[in-house]
Amino acid sequence: MDRFPHEPRFPHEPYAFGWYQIDYADQLKPNDVRPFRAFGREFVLWRDGEGTAHLFDAYCPHLGAHLGHGGRVQGTELQCPFHGWRFDQAGRCSGIPYSPDARLGGSRAVTAWPVVEQNGLLLGWWHPEGQAPGFETPVLPEYGHRGWSRYRRHHWRASTVWQEIQENIVDSTHFHYLHGVDSLAVVDRCQPTGPVLDVNILHRFRTPAGLQDGYIQTTLYGPFFATVRFRIGDVAEILFVDAVTPIDDGIVDVRFSLLARLEGVRIPDMSLALVDEAIKQVSEDVPIWNHKMHWATPSLAPGDGPVMKFRAWAKQFRNYKDAGNTTLNEQFATV
Ligand code: FES
Ligand SMILES: [Fe+2]
């Protein structure tokens, strides 16, 4: 019998807000237009002729065509395939080809969502109430650095919600039992600062150079974007971006973009092996995520990581209703 038969698999919650990965920057070429789905809704993703990427709500304000299916880039504007209306970079209607006296501008606008390109990633900002970005994600000095590899990219789709995935970061005991890491990990730091959460976990690893102390230092910038620095003594090091994109309720994409340190460590091949290890570990997590329950009041034991501290931090991304109500249209898309 279920422990709490009335409990849903996940507590019902709207999508959290934050920066999330739309795609890799090199997957969107100038003049590309395509549909994109996330947060249970449709968008159109496009790159204008000058090279700037844009994410708009999908549906044309005229008669509702999906701009991602047949829309065309005209210079810095996006043109609807149905009746040829055009939209500028802010989503304002900039032309109605058959109606020279038409009323243009913001009253016919489509919502334009904030997009940034950073570290080879295309990131979008999502907020269910349309609030403007309240924090930033970091530039990674290791990305493009000659002492580090290029990205190895890995993608999973899982039947879960963002919080279940990121809770892994503080769940120090599962590293040993699920992933087979030699020693039991110790959480050395779990420090929330507003939307940022900094977690440091200490491990001991068996390596060709003997037993070595190492750490996994993770910084979450909001719910969907984390950087993870995984180092073993002076032997090996990797850095990866852990990006979670909610697609629909209970369906998420997880992307890892991993860099191996090849200079300044004793065994660069072990850095490359650590990349494989990180991918292997997530592949072991996915079946757990796909089937587990979320207990609101879990039965924790001494020795478990700071799961409830993580959850207290995570809660802020659902409490957006209290925080003022500037809509994206007011912020980005009006005349
Ligand atoms: S539906 Fe887009 S121009 Fe008519
Ligand atoms: Fe894990």
Short mmCIF file of C-alpha atoms and ligand atoms in Angstrom, two decimals:
data_model
loop_
_atom_site.label_atom_id
_atom_site.label_comp_id
_atom_site.label_asym_id
_atom_site.label_seq_id
_atom_site.Cartn_x
_atom_site.Cartn_y
_atom_site.Cartn_z
CA MET A 1 0.00 0.00 0.00
CA ASP A 2 1.21 3.54 -0.73
CA ARG A 3 2.71 5.44 2.12
CA PHE A 4 0.51 8.45 1.41
CA PRO A 5 -2.02 7.20 -1.13
CA HIS A 6 -3.47 10.70 -1.61
CA GLU A 7 -0.11 12.21 -2.59
CA PRO A 8 0.42 12.97 -6.29
CA ARG A 9 3.71 11.82 -7.83
CA PHE A 10 4.86 15.45 -7.82
CA PRO A 11 3.20 18.23 -5.87
CA HIS A 12 1.25 20.16 -8.46
CA GLU A 13 3.11 23.34 -9.21
CA PRO A 14 3.36 25.78 -12.08
CA TYR A 15 6.65 25.83 -13.96
CA ALA A 16 9.42 27.55 -12.04
CA PHE A 17 11.10 30.63 -13.53
CA GLY A 18 14.68 31.12 -14.66
CA TRP A 19 17.22 30.85 -17.46
CA TYR A 20 17.09 27.55 -19.34
CA GLN A 21 18.86 26.10 -22.36
CA ILE A 22 16.95 26.36 -25.61
CA ASP A 23 19.67 24.72 -27.71
CA TYR A 24 23.31 25.08 -28.68
CA ALA A 25 24.12 28.38 -30.41
CA ASP A 26 25.57 26.62 -33.47
CA GLN A 27 22.32 24.74 -34.04
CA LEU A 28 20.56 27.95 -35.09
CA LYS A 29 21.96 29.55 -38.25
CA PRO A 30 21.14 33.01 -39.60
CA ASN A 31 17.69 33.02 -41.24
CA ASP A 32 16.66 29.75 -39.53
CA VAL A 33 13.07 29.65 -38.24
CA ARG A 34 11.68 26.72 -36.32
CA PRO A 35 9.10 25.69 -33.74
CA PHE A 36 10.25 25.18 -30.16
CA ARG A 37 8.27 23.70 -27.29
CA ALA A 38 8.95 24.24 -23.58
CA PHE A 39 6.93 25.02 -20.44
CA GLY A 40 3.90 23.40 -22.00
CA ARG A 41 3.63 25.97 -24.77
CA GLU A 42 4.72 26.73 -28.29
CA PHE A 43 7.35 29.22 -29.36
CA VAL A 44 9.07 30.22 -32.57
CA LEU A 45 12.86 30.27 -32.47
CA TRP A 46 14.62 32.25 -35.18
CA ARG A 47 17.87 33.96 -36.01
CA ASP A 48 17.75 37.18 -37.97
CA GLY A 49 19.94 38.04 -40.94
CA GLU A 50 22.31 40.02 -38.69
CA GLY A 51 22.89 36.99 -36.47
CA THR A 52 20.76 37.76 -33.41
CA ALA A 53 18.67 34.91 -32.01
CA HIS A 54 15.04 35.46 -30.99
CA LEU A 55 12.35 33.50 -29.19
CA PHE A 56 8.76 34.65 -29.65
CA ASP A 57 5.44 33.19 -28.65
CA ALA A 58 4.43 30.99 -31.55
CA TYR A 59 1.04 32.25 -32.63
CA CYS A 60 0.54 35.17 -34.97
CA PRO A 61 -1.76 37.81 -33.42
CA HIS A 62 -3.63 38.13 -36.74
CA LEU A 63 -5.36 34.78 -37.28
CA GLY A 64 -3.18 32.49 -35.21
CA ALA A 65 -0.75 30.84 -37.64
CA HIS A 66 2.24 29.16 -35.95
CA LEU A 67 5.16 31.37 -36.96
CA GLY A 68 7.58 28.44 -36.52
CA HIS A 69 5.97 26.47 -39.34
CA GLY A 70 6.74 28.34 -42.55
CA GLY A 71 7.68 31.73 -41.08
CA ARG A 72 10.48 33.49 -42.98
CA VAL A 73 13.22 35.88 -41.95
CA GLN A 74 13.27 39.14 -43.90
CA GLY A 75 16.40 40.99 -42.77
CA THR A 76 15.82 41.66 -39.10
CA GLU A 77 12.12 40.84 -39.26
CA LEU A 78 10.04 37.68 -39.08
CA GLN A 79 7.25 37.27 -41.61
CA CYS A 80 4.16 35.14 -41.01
CA PRO A 81 3.53 32.55 -43.75
CA PHE A 82 -0.27 32.99 -43.71
CA HIS A 83 -0.91 36.65 -44.73
CA GLY A 84 2.58 38.11 -44.69
CA TRP A 85 2.45 40.25 -41.54
CA ARG A 86 5.93 41.15 -40.33
CA PHE A 87 7.33 41.48 -36.81
CA ASP A 88 10.47 43.31 -35.70
CA GLN A 89 13.08 42.11 -33.18
CA ALA A 90 10.93 43.27 -30.25
CA GLY A 91 7.89 41.36 -31.58
CA ARG A 92 6.06 44.54 -32.71
CA CYS A 93 4.05 44.32 -35.88
CA SER A 94 6.12 46.27 -38.41
CA GLY A 95 4.19 45.73 -41.61
CA ILE A 96 0.95 44.40 -43.08
CA PRO A 97 1.68 44.07 -46.79
CA TYR A 98 -1.89 44.37 -48.13
CA SER A 99 -2.97 47.12 -45.75
CA PRO A 100 -0.82 50.24 -46.10
CA ASP A 101 -2.84 52.25 -43.59
CA ALA A 102 -2.89 49.48 -41.01
CA ARG A 103 -2.34 50.20 -37.36
CA LEU A 104 1.10 48.77 -36.53
CA GLY A 105 3.18 48.50 -33.37
CA GLY A 106 2.71 46.96 -29.97
CA SER A 107 -1.04 46.51 -29.97
CA ARG A 108 -0.53 43.78 -32.58
CA ALA A 109 2.66 42.45 -30.99
CA VAL A 110 3.74 38.92 -30.33
CA THR A 111 5.63 38.41 -27.04
CA ALA A 112 9.41 38.40 -27.48
CA TRP A 113 11.22 36.47 -24.72
CA PRO A 114 14.74 37.36 -23.53
CA VAL A 115 17.47 35.27 -25.17
CA VAL A 116 21.23 35.33 -24.53
CA GLU A 117 24.09 33.45 -26.14
CA GLN A 118 26.78 32.50 -23.70
CA ASN A 119 29.44 29.78 -23.61
CA GLY A 120 28.15 28.38 -26.93
CA LEU A 121 24.67 27.92 -25.47
CA LEU A 122 21.41 29.56 -26.40
CA LEU A 123 19.61 30.46 -23.18
CA GLY A 124 16.08 31.71 -22.77
CA TRP A 125 14.38 33.34 -19.83
CA TRP A 126 11.03 32.00 -18.71
CA HIS A 127 8.68 33.43 -16.12
CA PRO A 128 5.05 32.31 -15.92
CA GLU A 129 3.90 35.86 -15.15
CA GLY A 130 6.19 37.43 -17.72
CA GLN A 131 8.54 39.13 -15.24
CA ALA A 132 11.92 40.34 -16.51
CA PRO A 133 15.12 38.43 -15.67
CA GLY A 134 16.03 38.79 -12.01
CA PHE A 135 19.51 37.24 -12.15
CA GLU A 136 22.26 36.28 -14.59
CA THR A 137 24.18 33.16 -15.60
CA PRO A 138 28.00 33.20 -15.67
CA VAL A 139 30.52 33.39 -18.48
CA LEU A 140 32.80 30.32 -18.16
CA PRO A 141 36.51 31.16 -18.57
CA GLU A 142 37.18 27.48 -19.35
CA TYR A 143 34.96 27.52 -22.45
CA GLY A 144 37.14 28.12 -25.52
CA HIS A 145 40.31 28.01 -23.39
CA ARG A 146 43.21 26.11 -25.00
CA GLY A 147 43.89 24.04 -21.88
CA TRP A 148 40.38 22.57 -22.01
CA SER A 149 38.59 20.29 -24.47
CA ARG A 150 35.61 21.33 -26.53
CA TYR A 151 32.14 20.43 -25.30
CA ARG A 152 31.01 16.88 -25.26
CA ARG A 153 27.24 17.16 -25.53
CA HIS A 154 24.81 14.71 -24.02
CA HIS A 155 21.03 14.76 -23.87
CA TRP A 156 18.42 12.82 -21.93
CA ARG A 157 14.65 13.12 -21.72
CA ALA A 158 13.10 12.16 -18.41
CA SER A 159 9.58 11.85 -16.97
CA THR A 160 10.01 14.12 -14.01
CA VAL A 161 10.23 17.76 -12.89
CA TRP A 162 13.29 19.99 -12.52
CA GLN A 163 13.42 19.81 -8.73
CA GLU A 164 13.84 16.04 -8.66
CA ILE A 165 16.87 16.30 -10.94
CA GLN A 166 18.66 19.11 -9.16
CA GLU A 167 17.97 17.56 -5.74
CA ASN A 168 20.61 14.97 -6.78
CA ILE A 169 23.27 17.63 -6.27
CA VAL A 170 22.85 17.62 -2.49
CA ASP A 171 21.93 13.93 -2.21
CA SER A 172 25.42 12.90 -1.20
CA THR A 173 24.68 9.28 -0.23
CA HIS A 174 23.36 8.19 -3.64
CA PHE A 175 26.80 8.69 -5.25
CA HIS A 176 28.09 5.60 -3.47
CA TYR A 177 25.02 3.35 -3.71
CA LEU A 178 23.70 4.23 -7.16
CA HIS A 179 26.85 5.38 -8.95
CA GLY A 180 29.45 3.21 -7.23
CA VAL A 181 31.72 6.06 -6.10
CA ASP A 182 34.24 4.54 -3.67
CA SER A 183 33.80 6.66 -0.59
CA LEU A 184 30.72 8.10 1.03
CA ALA A 185 30.61 11.75 0.05
CA VAL A 186 30.50 14.58 2.57
CA VAL A 187 28.65 17.84 1.96
CA ASP A 188 31.14 20.51 2.87
CA ARG A 189 29.04 23.52 1.89
CA CYS A 190 25.42 24.19 0.92
CA GLN A 191 25.07 27.94 0.73
CA PRO A 192 22.00 29.66 -0.71
CA THR A 193 22.33 33.29 -1.80
CA GLY A 194 19.05 34.46 -3.32
CA PRO A 195 18.53 32.55 -6.59
CA VAL A 196 22.04 31.03 -6.40
CA LEU A 197 22.87 27.83 -4.53
CA ASP A 198 26.50 26.84 -3.98
CA VAL A 199 27.18 23.22 -3.00
CA ASN A 200 30.53 21.56 -2.40
CA ILE A 201 30.85 17.81 -1.94
CA LEU A 202 34.06 16.05 -0.89
CA HIS A 203 34.94 12.57 -2.14
CA ARG A 204 37.89 10.23 -2.08
CA PHE A 205 38.70 8.54 -5.42
CA ARG A 206 40.78 5.56 -6.41
CA THR A 207 43.00 6.67 -9.35
CA PRO A 208 46.07 5.34 -11.20
CA ALA A 209 47.98 7.82 -9.03
CA GLY A 210 46.59 6.25 -5.83
CA LEU A 211 43.79 7.39 -3.54
CA GLN A 212 43.06 11.07 -4.09
CA ASP A 213 40.80 13.59 -2.42
CA GLY A 214 38.47 15.38 -4.75
CA TYR A 215 35.44 17.63 -4.83
CA ILE A 216 32.32 18.32 -6.84
CA GLN A 217 31.52 22.00 -6.64
CA THR A 218 28.13 22.91 -8.07
CA THR A 219 26.57 26.32 -8.43
CA LEU A 220 22.92 26.52 -9.40
CA TYR A 221 21.80 29.78 -11.01
CA GLY A 222 18.08 29.37 -10.59
CA PRO A 223 16.38 26.02 -11.16
CA PHE A 224 17.45 25.15 -14.69
CA PHE A 225 21.13 26.04 -15.04
CA ALA A 226 24.08 24.75 -13.00
CA THR A 227 27.84 24.68 -13.43
CA VAL A 228 29.64 21.68 -11.97
CA ARG A 229 33.39 21.58 -11.35
CA PHE A 230 34.57 18.06 -10.60
CA ARG A 231 38.20 17.79 -9.57
CA ILE A 232 40.36 14.92 -8.32
CA GLY A 233 43.51 16.16 -6.58
CA ASP A 234 45.98 17.44 -9.18
CA VAL A 235 45.14 14.44 -11.38
CA ALA A 236 42.06 15.38 -13.39
CA GLU A 237 39.29 17.94 -13.68
CA ILE A 238 36.11 18.49 -15.64
CA LEU A 239 33.55 21.25 -15.82
CA PHE A 240 30.05 20.86 -17.13
CA VAL A 241 26.86 22.79 -17.55
CA ASP A 242 23.85 20.90 -16.22
CA ALA A 243 20.82 22.35 -18.00
CA VAL A 244 17.23 21.27 -17.39
CA THR A 245 14.46 22.39 -19.74
CA PRO A 246 10.86 21.60 -18.79
CA ILE A 247 9.01 20.60 -21.96
CA ASP A 248 5.59 19.68 -20.61
CA ASP A 249 4.21 18.96 -17.17
CA GLY A 250 6.32 16.01 -15.97
CA ILE A 251 8.62 15.91 -19.04
CA VAL A 252 12.07 17.50 -19.00
CA ASP A 253 15.11 17.61 -21.25
CA VAL A 254 18.46 17.35 -19.49
CA ARG A 255 21.56 18.53 -21.35
CA PHE A 256 25.10 18.17 -20.11
CA SER A 257 27.84 20.12 -21.89
CA LEU A 258 31.14 18.79 -20.61
CA LEU A 259 34.67 20.17 -20.84
CA ALA A 260 37.73 18.14 -19.83
CA ARG A 261 40.84 19.85 -18.49
CA LEU A 262 43.78 18.74 -20.65
CA GLU A 263 46.56 21.01 -19.37
CA GLY A 264 47.65 21.64 -15.79
CA VAL A 265 46.55 18.19 -14.57
CA ARG A 266 48.68 15.06 -14.14
CA ILE A 267 46.51 12.63 -16.13
CA PRO A 268 44.57 14.43 -18.89
CA ASP A 269 43.16 11.07 -20.05
CA MET A 270 41.53 10.79 -16.68
CA SER A 271 39.81 14.12 -17.26
CA LEU A 272 38.35 12.55 -20.41
CA ALA A 273 37.37 9.45 -18.44
CA LEU A 274 35.61 11.67 -15.88
CA VAL A 275 33.46 13.08 -18.68
CA ASP A 276 32.37 9.51 -19.48
CA GLU A 277 31.79 8.90 -15.77
CA ALA A 278 29.53 11.96 -15.40
CA ILE A 279 27.45 10.83 -18.40
CA LYS A 280 27.27 7.29 -17.02
CA GLN A 281 26.05 8.61 -13.66
CA VAL A 282 23.19 10.60 -15.15
CA SER A 283 22.21 7.59 -17.26
CA GLU A 284 21.91 5.72 -13.95
CA ASP A 285 19.85 8.54 -12.41
CA VAL A 286 17.31 8.69 -15.25
CA PRO A 287 15.46 5.42 -14.45
CA ILE A 288 15.22 6.54 -10.80
CA TRP A 289 13.82 9.93 -11.86
CA ASN A 290 11.40 8.34 -14.32
CA HIS A 291 9.73 6.24 -11.64
CA LYS A 292 10.29 7.79 -8.21
CA MET A 293 7.74 9.50 -5.96
CA HIS A 294 8.24 12.90 -4.43
CA TRP A 295 7.72 12.66 -0.68
CA ALA A 296 6.93 16.09 0.73
CA THR A 297 8.12 14.85 4.13
CA PRO A 298 10.78 12.25 3.36
CA SER A 299 12.07 9.87 5.98
CA LEU A 300 15.64 11.14 6.15
CA ALA A 301 18.43 9.58 8.21
CA PRO A 302 21.56 11.06 9.79
CA GLY A 303 24.18 10.99 7.03
CA ASP A 304 21.78 12.09 4.29
CA GLY A 305 22.65 15.30 2.44
CA PRO A 306 20.85 18.63 3.05
CA VAL A 307 17.78 17.69 1.03
CA MET A 308 15.38 19.91 2.97
CA LYS A 309 17.75 22.89 2.75
CA PHE A 310 17.77 22.41 -1.03
CA ARG A 311 13.98 22.28 -1.07
CA ALA A 312 13.70 25.46 1.01
CA TRP A 313 15.90 27.19 -1.60
CA ALA A 314 13.93 25.66 -4.49
CA LYS A 315 10.63 26.99 -3.15
CA GLN A 316 11.40 30.61 -4.10
CA PHE A 317 10.95 29.76 -7.78
CA ARG A 318 7.30 28.97 -7.18
CA ASN A 319 6.49 32.04 -5.08
CA TYR A 320 6.51 34.39 -8.03
CA LYS A 321 2.95 35.55 -7.49
CA ASP A 322 4.04 37.84 -4.62
CA ALA A 323 6.80 39.58 -6.51
CA GLY A 324 5.14 42.27 -8.62
CA ASN A 325 3.57 41.80 -12.00
CA THR A 326 5.35 43.52 -14.84
CA THR A 327 4.51 41.57 -17.96
CA LEU A 328 7.01 40.78 -20.66
CA ASN A 329 4.90 42.74 -23.09
CA GLU A 330 5.38 45.84 -20.93
CA GLN A 331 9.09 45.10 -20.54
CA PHE A 332 10.13 44.10 -24.02
CA ALA A 333 7.49 44.30 -26.64
CA THR A 334 5.63 47.60 -26.48
CA VAL A 335 6.24 50.72 -28.55
S1 FES B 1 -2.13 34.67 -39.33
FE1 FES B 1 -0.22 35.65 -39.47
S2 FES B 1 -0.50 37.12 -41.01
FE2 FES B 1 -2.42 36.19 -40.79
FE FE B 2 23.12 11.08 -9.53
#
